[in-house]
Coordinates of C-alpha atoms and ligand atoms in Angstrom, one line a residue:
M4 CA 105.8 74.9 113.4
K5 CA 106.6 71.4 112.3
I6 CA 105.2 69.6 109.3
K7 CA 104.4 66.0 108.8
T8 CA 103.0 64.1 105.8
G9 CA 101.0 61.0 105.4
K10 CA 99.2 59.2 102.6
M11 CA 96.1 58.5 104.5
V12 CA 94.4 59.6 107.7
S13 CA 95.4 57.0 110.3
E14 CA 93.9 56.2 113.7
T15 CA 96.6 58.2 115.5
D16 CA 95.3 61.3 113.7
Y17 CA 92.0 60.9 115.5
K18 CA 93.6 62.5 118.6
N19 CA 93.6 65.9 116.8
P20 CA 91.2 67.8 114.6
I21 CA 91.0 66.9 110.9
F22 CA 90.2 69.4 108.1
I23 CA 88.6 67.9 105.0
P24 CA 88.0 69.9 101.8
L25 CA 85.3 68.4 99.5
Y26 CA 84.4 69.1 95.9
K27 CA 81.5 67.5 94.0
T28 CA 82.1 64.0 95.1
S29 CA 83.7 62.6 98.2
E30 CA 85.0 59.5 96.4
T31 CA 88.6 60.5 96.5
V32 CA 88.3 61.6 100.0
E33 CA 86.9 58.2 101.0
T34 CA 90.0 56.5 99.7
M35 CA 92.1 58.6 102.0
I36 CA 90.2 58.2 105.3
P37 CA 89.2 55.2 107.3
E38 CA 85.7 53.8 106.9
D39 CA 84.3 55.0 110.2
L40 CA 85.2 58.6 109.4
A41 CA 83.9 58.3 105.9
N42 CA 80.6 57.0 107.2
A43 CA 80.3 59.7 109.8
I44 CA 80.8 62.5 107.3
K45 CA 78.6 61.1 104.5
N46 CA 75.3 62.7 105.7
V47 CA 76.9 65.9 106.6
T48 CA 78.8 66.3 103.4
H49 CA 75.5 65.8 101.5
S50 CA 73.8 68.6 103.4
A51 CA 77.0 70.8 103.3
K52 CA 77.1 70.5 99.6
T53 CA 73.7 72.0 99.1
E54 CA 74.7 75.1 101.1
K55 CA 74.6 78.3 99.0
N56 CA 77.7 79.6 100.6
D57 CA 80.6 78.3 98.6
R58 CA 83.1 78.3 101.3
E59 CA 81.3 77.7 104.5
I60 CA 83.3 75.6 106.9
K61 CA 81.3 73.2 109.0
K62 CA 82.6 71.9 112.3
I63 CA 81.2 68.5 113.4
Y64 CA 82.3 66.2 116.2
V65 CA 82.7 62.6 115.1
N66 CA 83.0 59.7 117.5
L67 CA 86.1 57.9 116.3
N68 CA 87.4 55.1 118.5
G69 CA 85.6 56.6 121.5
N70 CA 87.1 60.0 120.9
Y71 CA 85.0 63.0 119.9
T72 CA 87.3 64.4 117.2
P73 CA 86.5 67.8 115.7
V74 CA 86.2 67.5 111.9
Y75 CA 86.1 70.7 109.8
L76 CA 84.4 70.3 106.4
L77 CA 84.9 72.8 103.6
S78 CA 82.5 72.1 100.8
L79 CA 83.2 73.8 97.4
S80 CA 80.3 73.9 95.0
K81 CA 82.6 74.9 92.1
K82 CA 86.2 74.5 91.2
P83 CA 88.1 77.6 92.3
E84 CA 89.2 79.8 89.4
N85 CA 92.5 81.0 91.0
F86 CA 94.7 80.0 93.8
T87 CA 94.4 83.1 96.0
C88 CA 91.1 81.6 97.5
F89 CA 93.2 78.8 99.0
A90 CA 95.1 81.4 101.0
E91 CA 91.7 82.8 102.1
Y92 CA 90.6 79.3 103.2
G93 CA 93.9 79.0 105.0
Y94 CA 93.4 82.3 106.8
T95 CA 89.9 81.2 108.0
I96 CA 91.3 77.9 109.2
G97 CA 94.2 79.7 110.9
K98 CA 91.8 81.9 112.8
I99 CA 89.7 78.8 113.9
L100 CA 92.9 77.1 115.1
K101 CA 93.8 80.1 117.1
K102 CA 90.3 80.5 118.6
D103 CA 90.1 76.8 119.5
K104 CA 93.7 76.8 120.6
I105 CA 94.5 73.7 118.5
K106 CA 98.1 72.6 118.9
S107 CA 98.2 70.0 116.2
F108 CA 95.9 69.1 113.3
S109 CA 95.8 67.3 110.0
F110 CA 94.2 68.1 106.6
L111 CA 93.6 66.5 103.3
A112 CA 95.5 68.3 100.5
F113 CA 93.4 70.1 97.8
E114 CA 95.7 68.6 95.2
D115 CA 94.2 65.2 96.0
T116 CA 90.6 66.1 96.8
L117 CA 89.9 68.6 94.0
F118 CA 91.4 66.9 91.0
D119 CA 90.4 63.3 90.8
N120 CA 91.9 62.6 87.4
S121 CA 94.0 65.5 86.3
L122 CA 97.6 64.6 87.1
E123 CA 98.9 67.8 85.8
E124 CA 97.1 69.9 88.3
K125 CA 97.9 67.4 91.0
E126 CA 101.6 67.9 90.4
N127 CA 101.3 71.6 91.1
S128 CA 101.5 72.2 94.8
V129 CA 100.3 75.8 94.6
Y130 CA 97.0 75.1 96.3
T131 CA 98.5 73.7 99.5
K132 CA 101.3 76.3 99.4
N133 CA 98.8 79.1 99.4
F134 CA 96.6 77.3 102.0
I135 CA 99.5 77.0 104.4
D136 CA 100.5 80.6 103.8
G137 CA 96.9 81.6 104.6
I138 CA 97.1 79.6 107.8
Y139 CA 100.2 81.4 108.9
F140 CA 98.5 84.8 108.2
G141 CA 95.4 83.7 110.2
L142 CA 97.5 82.5 113.2
Y143 CA 99.2 85.9 113.7
A144 CA 98.3 87.8 116.8
Y145 CA 99.8 91.0 118.3
E146 CA 99.7 90.6 122.1
K147 CA 102.6 92.7 123.3
Y148 CA 100.5 95.3 125.0
L149 CA 97.9 92.9 126.4
T150 CA 98.1 92.0 130.1
K151 CA 96.5 88.7 129.5
K152 CA 98.2 87.0 126.6
Q153 CA 97.0 83.8 124.9
A154 CA 100.6 83.0 123.8
Y155 CA 99.0 80.3 121.5
K156 CA 101.2 78.5 119.0
L157 CA 100.4 75.8 116.5
K158 CA 103.0 73.1 116.9
E159 CA 102.4 70.7 114.2
L160 CA 100.5 70.3 110.9
K161 CA 100.0 67.0 109.1
V162 CA 99.3 67.1 105.4
I163 CA 97.5 64.0 104.0
T164 CA 98.5 63.7 100.3
Q165 CA 99.4 61.1 97.7
S166 CA 101.0 63.7 95.5
E167 CA 104.8 63.2 95.2
A168 CA 105.4 66.8 94.1
L169 CA 103.6 68.1 97.2
G170 CA 105.5 65.8 99.4
N171 CA 108.8 67.1 98.0
Y172 CA 107.7 70.7 98.5
L173 CA 106.9 70.0 102.1
K174 CA 110.3 68.4 102.7
N175 CA 111.8 71.9 102.3
F176 CA 109.3 73.4 104.7
E177 CA 111.9 75.1 106.8
E178 CA 112.0 78.0 104.3
T179 CA 108.3 78.7 104.8
N180 CA 108.8 78.8 108.5
T181 CA 111.6 81.3 108.0
I182 CA 109.5 83.4 105.6
F183 CA 106.7 83.7 108.1
E184 CA 109.0 84.3 111.1
N185 CA 110.2 87.4 109.3
I186 CA 106.7 88.4 108.1
Y187 CA 105.6 88.3 111.8
L188 CA 108.7 90.3 112.8
S189 CA 107.8 92.9 110.2
R190 CA 104.1 93.0 111.4
D191 CA 105.2 93.3 115.0
L192 CA 107.4 96.3 114.2
I193 CA 104.6 98.1 112.3
N194 CA 102.0 97.4 115.0
E195 CA 104.4 98.8 117.7
P196 CA 103.4 102.3 118.9
A197 CA 105.7 105.2 118.2
N198 CA 106.3 106.0 121.9
D199 CA 108.2 102.7 122.1
L200 CA 109.5 102.4 118.6
T201 CA 111.7 105.4 118.0
P202 CA 114.6 105.7 115.5
A203 CA 117.0 104.7 118.3
T204 CA 115.0 101.7 119.6
F205 CA 114.3 100.5 116.0
S206 CA 118.0 100.6 115.2
K207 CA 118.7 98.6 118.4
I208 CA 116.1 96.0 117.4
I209 CA 117.7 95.7 114.0
K210 CA 121.1 95.1 115.7
N211 CA 119.8 92.6 118.2
K212 CA 117.7 90.6 115.7
S213 CA 120.2 90.4 112.9
P214 CA 121.9 87.1 112.4
E215 CA 125.7 86.9 112.3
R216 CA 125.8 86.7 108.6
L217 CA 124.5 90.3 108.5
T218 CA 126.8 93.3 109.1
V219 CA 125.0 96.1 110.8
Q220 CA 126.2 99.7 110.8
V221 CA 124.2 102.4 112.7
Y222 CA 124.9 106.1 112.1
N223 CA 123.7 108.3 114.9
E224 CA 122.6 112.0 114.5
K225 CA 126.2 113.1 114.5
D226 CA 127.3 110.6 111.9
I227 CA 124.3 111.6 109.8
E228 CA 125.4 115.3 109.9
E229 CA 129.0 114.4 109.2
K230 CA 128.2 112.2 106.2
G231 CA 126.0 115.0 104.7
L232 CA 122.7 113.2 104.9
N233 CA 121.1 116.5 105.3
L234 CA 117.6 115.7 104.2
I235 CA 117.4 112.9 106.8
N236 CA 118.7 115.3 109.4
A237 CA 116.2 118.0 108.2
V238 CA 113.2 115.7 108.7
G239 CA 114.5 114.1 111.9
K240 CA 115.9 117.0 113.9
G241 CA 112.6 118.4 115.1
S242 CA 112.1 115.4 117.5
A243 CA 113.7 114.6 120.8
N244 CA 114.0 111.1 119.3
K245 CA 117.0 111.8 117.0
P246 CA 117.4 110.2 113.6
R247 CA 119.4 107.1 112.8
F248 CA 120.6 105.7 109.5
V249 CA 121.1 101.9 109.3
K250 CA 123.1 100.0 106.7
L251 CA 122.9 96.2 106.5
T252 CA 125.3 94.2 104.4
Y253 CA 124.9 90.6 103.4
K254 CA 127.5 88.9 101.2
G255 CA 125.8 85.7 100.0
N256 CA 127.9 85.6 96.8
P257 CA 131.3 86.9 97.9
G258 CA 133.0 85.9 94.6
S259 CA 130.8 88.3 92.6
K260 CA 130.7 92.1 92.4
K261 CA 127.0 92.0 91.5
N262 CA 124.7 93.4 94.3
I263 CA 121.3 94.7 94.9
A264 CA 120.3 97.5 97.2
L265 CA 117.1 97.7 99.3
V266 CA 115.8 100.9 100.8
G267 CA 112.9 101.4 103.2
K268 CA 111.1 104.5 104.5
G269 CA 111.4 104.5 108.2
V270 CA 109.3 107.3 109.7
T271 CA 108.5 106.0 113.1
F272 CA 105.8 108.7 113.4
D273 CA 104.6 111.1 110.7
S274 CA 102.8 114.0 112.4
G275 CA 103.2 115.9 109.1
G276 CA 105.7 118.2 110.8
T277 CA 105.0 121.9 110.6
N278 CA 102.3 121.0 108.0
L279 CA 100.6 119.2 110.8
K280 CA 98.2 116.4 109.8
P281 CA 94.6 116.8 110.9
T282 CA 92.5 114.4 113.0
G283 CA 91.4 111.5 110.8
Y284 CA 94.8 111.3 109.0
I285 CA 97.3 111.3 111.9
E286 CA 96.0 108.3 114.0
T287 CA 97.7 105.5 112.0
M288 CA 101.0 107.3 111.4
K289 CA 103.0 105.0 113.7
T290 CA 102.9 102.7 110.6
D291 CA 104.9 105.1 108.4
M292 CA 108.0 102.9 108.9
S293 CA 106.4 99.9 107.1
G294 CA 108.9 100.2 104.2
A295 CA 111.8 100.0 106.7
S296 CA 110.3 97.0 108.5
L297 CA 109.6 95.3 105.2
M298 CA 113.2 95.8 104.0
F299 CA 114.8 94.8 107.3
A300 CA 112.7 91.6 107.5
L301 CA 113.4 90.8 103.9
T302 CA 117.2 91.2 104.3
R303 CA 117.1 89.0 107.4
L304 CA 115.1 86.4 105.5
I305 CA 117.5 86.5 102.6
A306 CA 120.4 86.0 105.1
E307 CA 118.8 83.3 107.1
S308 CA 117.9 81.4 103.9
K309 CA 121.5 81.9 102.7
L310 CA 120.5 83.1 99.3
K311 CA 123.4 83.5 96.9
V312 CA 123.2 87.2 96.4
N313 CA 124.9 90.3 97.7
V314 CA 122.6 92.8 99.4
N315 CA 123.0 96.2 100.9
T316 CA 120.0 97.6 102.8
F317 CA 119.6 101.3 103.7
I318 CA 117.1 102.3 106.3
P319 CA 116.7 106.0 107.2
L320 CA 114.9 106.3 110.6
V321 CA 113.3 109.6 111.7
E322 CA 110.4 110.9 113.6
N323 CA 108.6 113.7 111.8
T324 CA 107.4 116.1 114.4
I325 CA 106.3 119.7 114.8
G326 CA 108.5 121.9 117.1
T327 CA 111.0 124.7 117.4
S328 CA 113.9 122.8 115.8
A329 CA 111.8 121.2 113.1
C330 CA 112.2 122.2 109.5
R331 CA 109.7 124.6 107.9
P332 CA 108.0 125.0 104.5
G333 CA 110.4 127.1 102.4
D334 CA 113.6 125.7 103.9
I335 CA 116.3 124.6 101.5
Y336 CA 118.8 121.8 102.2
K337 CA 121.6 120.3 100.2
S338 CA 121.0 116.6 99.8
A339 CA 123.7 113.9 100.1
S340 CA 123.7 113.8 96.3
G341 CA 124.6 117.5 96.1
K342 CA 121.2 118.6 94.7
T343 CA 119.5 121.3 96.7
V344 CA 115.9 120.7 97.7
E345 CA 113.3 123.3 98.7
I346 CA 110.9 121.7 101.3
L347 CA 107.6 123.3 100.5
N348 CA 105.6 120.8 102.5
T349 CA 107.0 119.1 105.6
D350 CA 104.5 116.3 105.3
A351 CA 106.1 115.1 102.0
E352 CA 109.0 113.9 104.2
G353 CA 109.3 110.3 103.0
R354 CA 110.7 111.3 99.6
L355 CA 113.3 113.5 101.4
I356 CA 114.8 110.8 103.6
L357 CA 114.6 108.3 100.7
A358 CA 116.5 110.7 98.5
D359 CA 119.5 110.6 100.7
A360 CA 119.2 106.8 101.3
L361 CA 118.8 106.2 97.5
Y362 CA 121.9 108.2 96.8
M363 CA 123.8 106.1 99.4
A364 CA 122.5 103.0 97.5
T365 CA 123.9 104.3 94.2
K366 CA 127.4 104.4 95.7
E367 CA 127.4 100.6 95.7
K368 CA 126.9 100.5 91.9
P369 CA 124.0 98.2 92.3
D370 CA 122.4 96.0 89.6
L371 CA 119.0 96.8 91.1
I372 CA 117.6 99.2 93.7
V373 CA 114.3 98.5 95.3
D374 CA 112.6 100.9 97.6
A375 CA 109.4 100.4 99.6
A376 CA 107.6 103.3 101.3
T377 CA 104.2 104.3 102.7
L378 CA 104.7 107.3 100.5
T379 CA 101.5 108.9 99.4
G380 CA 97.9 109.2 100.4
A381 CA 97.2 109.6 96.7
C382 CA 98.2 105.9 96.2
V383 CA 95.5 104.9 98.8
V384 CA 92.9 106.9 96.8
A385 CA 94.0 105.4 93.5
L386 CA 94.5 101.8 94.4
G387 CA 92.9 101.2 97.8
S388 CA 94.2 98.9 100.5
H389 CA 94.5 95.7 98.5
I390 CA 96.8 96.9 95.7
A391 CA 100.3 98.5 96.0
G392 CA 101.7 101.0 93.5
M393 CA 104.8 100.0 91.5
F394 CA 107.2 101.9 89.3
S395 CA 110.3 101.0 87.5
N396 CA 112.8 102.8 85.1
R397 CA 113.3 99.4 83.2
P398 CA 110.2 97.8 81.5
S399 CA 111.9 94.4 81.6
I400 CA 112.2 94.5 85.3
S401 CA 108.6 95.6 85.8
E402 CA 107.6 92.5 83.8
T403 CA 109.6 90.0 85.9
F404 CA 108.6 91.7 89.1
L405 CA 104.9 91.6 88.3
K406 CA 105.3 87.9 87.4
A407 CA 106.6 87.2 90.9
S408 CA 103.9 89.3 92.4
N409 CA 101.2 87.3 90.5
S410 CA 102.7 84.0 91.5
M411 CA 102.5 85.1 95.2
G412 CA 98.9 86.4 94.9
E413 CA 100.1 89.9 96.0
D414 CA 98.7 92.6 93.8
F415 CA 101.0 95.4 92.6
W416 CA 99.9 97.7 89.8
E417 CA 102.4 99.5 87.6
L418 CA 102.0 103.3 87.3
P419 CA 104.0 105.4 84.8
L420 CA 107.1 107.5 85.5
Y421 CA 105.5 110.1 83.2
K422 CA 108.2 112.6 82.3
G423 CA 105.7 115.3 81.3
Y424 CA 105.0 115.9 85.0
A425 CA 108.7 116.2 86.1
S426 CA 108.7 120.0 85.4
N427 CA 106.1 120.4 88.2
L428 CA 109.0 119.7 90.6
K429 CA 111.1 122.6 89.4
S430 CA 111.8 125.1 92.2
K431 CA 112.3 128.8 91.6
I432 CA 115.3 129.1 93.8
A433 CA 116.7 125.5 94.3
D434 CA 117.4 122.5 92.1
I435 CA 114.2 120.8 93.0
Q436 CA 111.2 121.2 95.3
N437 CA 109.5 118.3 97.3
I438 CA 105.9 118.9 96.1
S439 CA 104.3 119.6 92.8
S440 CA 103.3 123.1 91.8
Q441 CA 100.0 121.3 90.5
K442 CA 99.2 120.5 94.1
R443 CA 96.3 118.0 93.7
E444 CA 97.3 116.1 90.6
A445 CA 99.0 112.7 90.3
G446 CA 100.5 112.7 93.7
T447 CA 101.9 109.1 93.6
I448 CA 103.6 109.7 90.2
I449 CA 105.0 113.0 91.4
A450 CA 106.6 111.4 94.4
A451 CA 108.1 108.6 92.3
L452 CA 109.5 111.2 89.9
F453 CA 111.1 113.0 92.8
L454 CA 112.8 109.8 93.9
E455 CA 113.9 109.1 90.3
E456 CA 116.1 112.2 90.6
F457 CA 118.2 110.4 93.1
V458 CA 118.8 106.9 91.6
A459 CA 121.2 108.1 88.9
N460 CA 119.6 105.8 86.3
Y461 CA 120.5 102.6 88.1
P462 CA 117.9 99.8 87.5
W463 CA 115.2 100.7 90.1
I464 CA 111.8 99.6 91.4
H465 CA 109.8 101.9 93.6
L466 CA 106.9 100.4 95.7
D467 CA 104.3 102.7 97.2
I468 CA 102.7 100.6 100.0
A469 CA 100.7 103.4 101.7
G470 CA 97.4 101.5 101.2
V471 CA 98.4 97.9 101.8
A472 CA 100.9 98.0 104.8
F473 CA 98.3 98.6 107.5
L474 CA 94.7 97.5 107.1
E475 CA 91.9 99.2 109.0
E476 CA 89.3 96.7 107.7
E477 CA 89.8 93.0 107.9
H478 CA 91.4 91.6 104.7
K479 CA 90.6 88.0 103.7
I480 CA 94.2 86.9 103.9
Y481 CA 96.2 89.5 105.8
G482 CA 93.6 90.2 108.5
N483 CA 93.7 93.4 110.5
A484 CA 96.4 96.0 111.1
A485 CA 100.0 95.4 109.9
S486 CA 99.8 93.1 106.9
G487 CA 103.4 92.1 106.0
F488 CA 102.4 92.7 102.4
G489 CA 105.2 92.5 99.8
I490 CA 107.8 90.3 101.6
R491 CA 106.8 87.1 99.8
T492 CA 106.8 88.8 96.4
L493 CA 110.2 90.4 96.9
Y494 CA 111.7 87.3 98.2
E495 CA 110.4 85.2 95.3
F496 CA 111.5 87.9 92.8
I497 CA 115.1 88.2 94.2
K498 CA 115.4 84.4 94.4
K499 CA 114.3 83.9 90.8
E500 CA 116.0 86.8 89.1
Y501 CA 119.2 87.7 91.2
C502 CA 120.5 84.4 92.7
Ligands
LIG15 N1 103.0 109.1 105.3 C1 102.3 109.8 104.4 C2 101.5 109.0 103.3 C3 100.5 108.1 103.8 C4 99.1 108.5 103.8 C5 100.8 106.8 104.3 C6 98.2 107.6 104.3 C7 99.8 105.9 104.7 C8 98.5 106.3 104.7 C9 103.2 110.8 103.6 O1 104.4 111.2 104.3 C10 102.4 112.0 103.3 O2 102.0 112.6 104.2 N2 102.3 112.4 102.0 C11 101.5 113.5 101.7 C12 102.3 114.2 100.5 C13 101.7 115.5 100.1 C14 102.0 116.5 101.2 C15 102.3 115.9 98.8 C16 100.1 113.1 101.2 O3 100.0 112.0 100.7 O4 99.2 113.8 101.5
LIG16 ZN1 104.0 112.9 105.6
LIG17 ZN1 105.1 109.8 105.7

């Protein structure tokens, strides 16, 4: 998508739809649009303002120079309290653009229309940034398996603004395009069914879609065995679709030894294994590779944006199936780290493959490890589908991470690595077991404590995205199905703190 800017709506803009946000008075708006348009919307704005619904978008057709131009009016009865609602307006507009198949349109920036006098707020482009992000989320469609595809694309967007700060932000718009290309890629992968997205095909997609700046190494099932990644092998060997382990390397700061490690859970289908999941819990389990898709898309985004940081990304890919060669409850395996693990529940498989991947990450002596995983149903119960769980073994890192998450309007909630529960993971005959002896309690914390055993006290963040990665009910920004949640926050966080 291309972006253009202008200080006023001009007559050439009449060819395409125009989006106008209004607040209290339309005075500022009137200085930014030609008289004929101002006259045409006067009556409508009056009636729109009396609507009870704060964010109703009215579509009217205005005869401008003999053209019937669609004009969308968003009338706000009160000044919005936070910026996330702008992403919601954007999402709604994005959906309208998609439905009406609009190729090009212009809109008046909130920075200009909401704040007549306050320069300070005008200088902050956060409203338009969020609005445009919302538009991107609303435009997304997953059509791969439809015989009749719309193949709709918004080509151009024109922002009408007199704010210099916003104009400057929009000059670097290429970055936003790259961010959303990768968010879309991540959503596509999550939405893809498990009969087509297997560990092998996923690893091939990673190879094909990685830019040259990224080095890709793929271990097949033999390599996995040889390298002693026995937990990945244990979870993956039950399926005819054999496991893979992918390592991506990006050297954005070759002069420095500093590096970060990213790890993503890549279970292409989680049947639960021998502890088979029942109906009602198994249907969406093609999405159990959301952490892997997030970390792949994020790494690609970092490389494409040429961030000055060294990144190693570790992606264990398995299909967790039931079958004669699948692992069983009670089996004991020696992990890559050397610790022996008793598998008491084959459905707690994410932490097993992550244990080996986290151990591989520690070998790089990283300054930070971040893992993302659709790890526990307990996290969905605790935080629902709008908030992700977050853990860290360094309070200062939690703080900066949560700052980044707040600035992106993505909600993460910190949960404690409460050491008092660690003894629940003690096995009678191995070094550790993969589920708690207190079966129903604090499942999300227990899973995090299990992972902590494999990070060797390197600075670490664990993100449980079980609730947020795939949305069964429509979200006001992310819509339906795969969300792409977390990429913006992690990108912002890494850019601010590690570049
Ligand atoms: N993939 C699931 C977690 C999950 C649940 C993700 C719902 C997305 C939506 C994970 O592998 C799992 O099955 N965890 C078990 C752990 C339990 C056996 C200790 C769970 O949460 O029930
Ligand atoms: Zn599971
Ligand atoms: Zn799982």
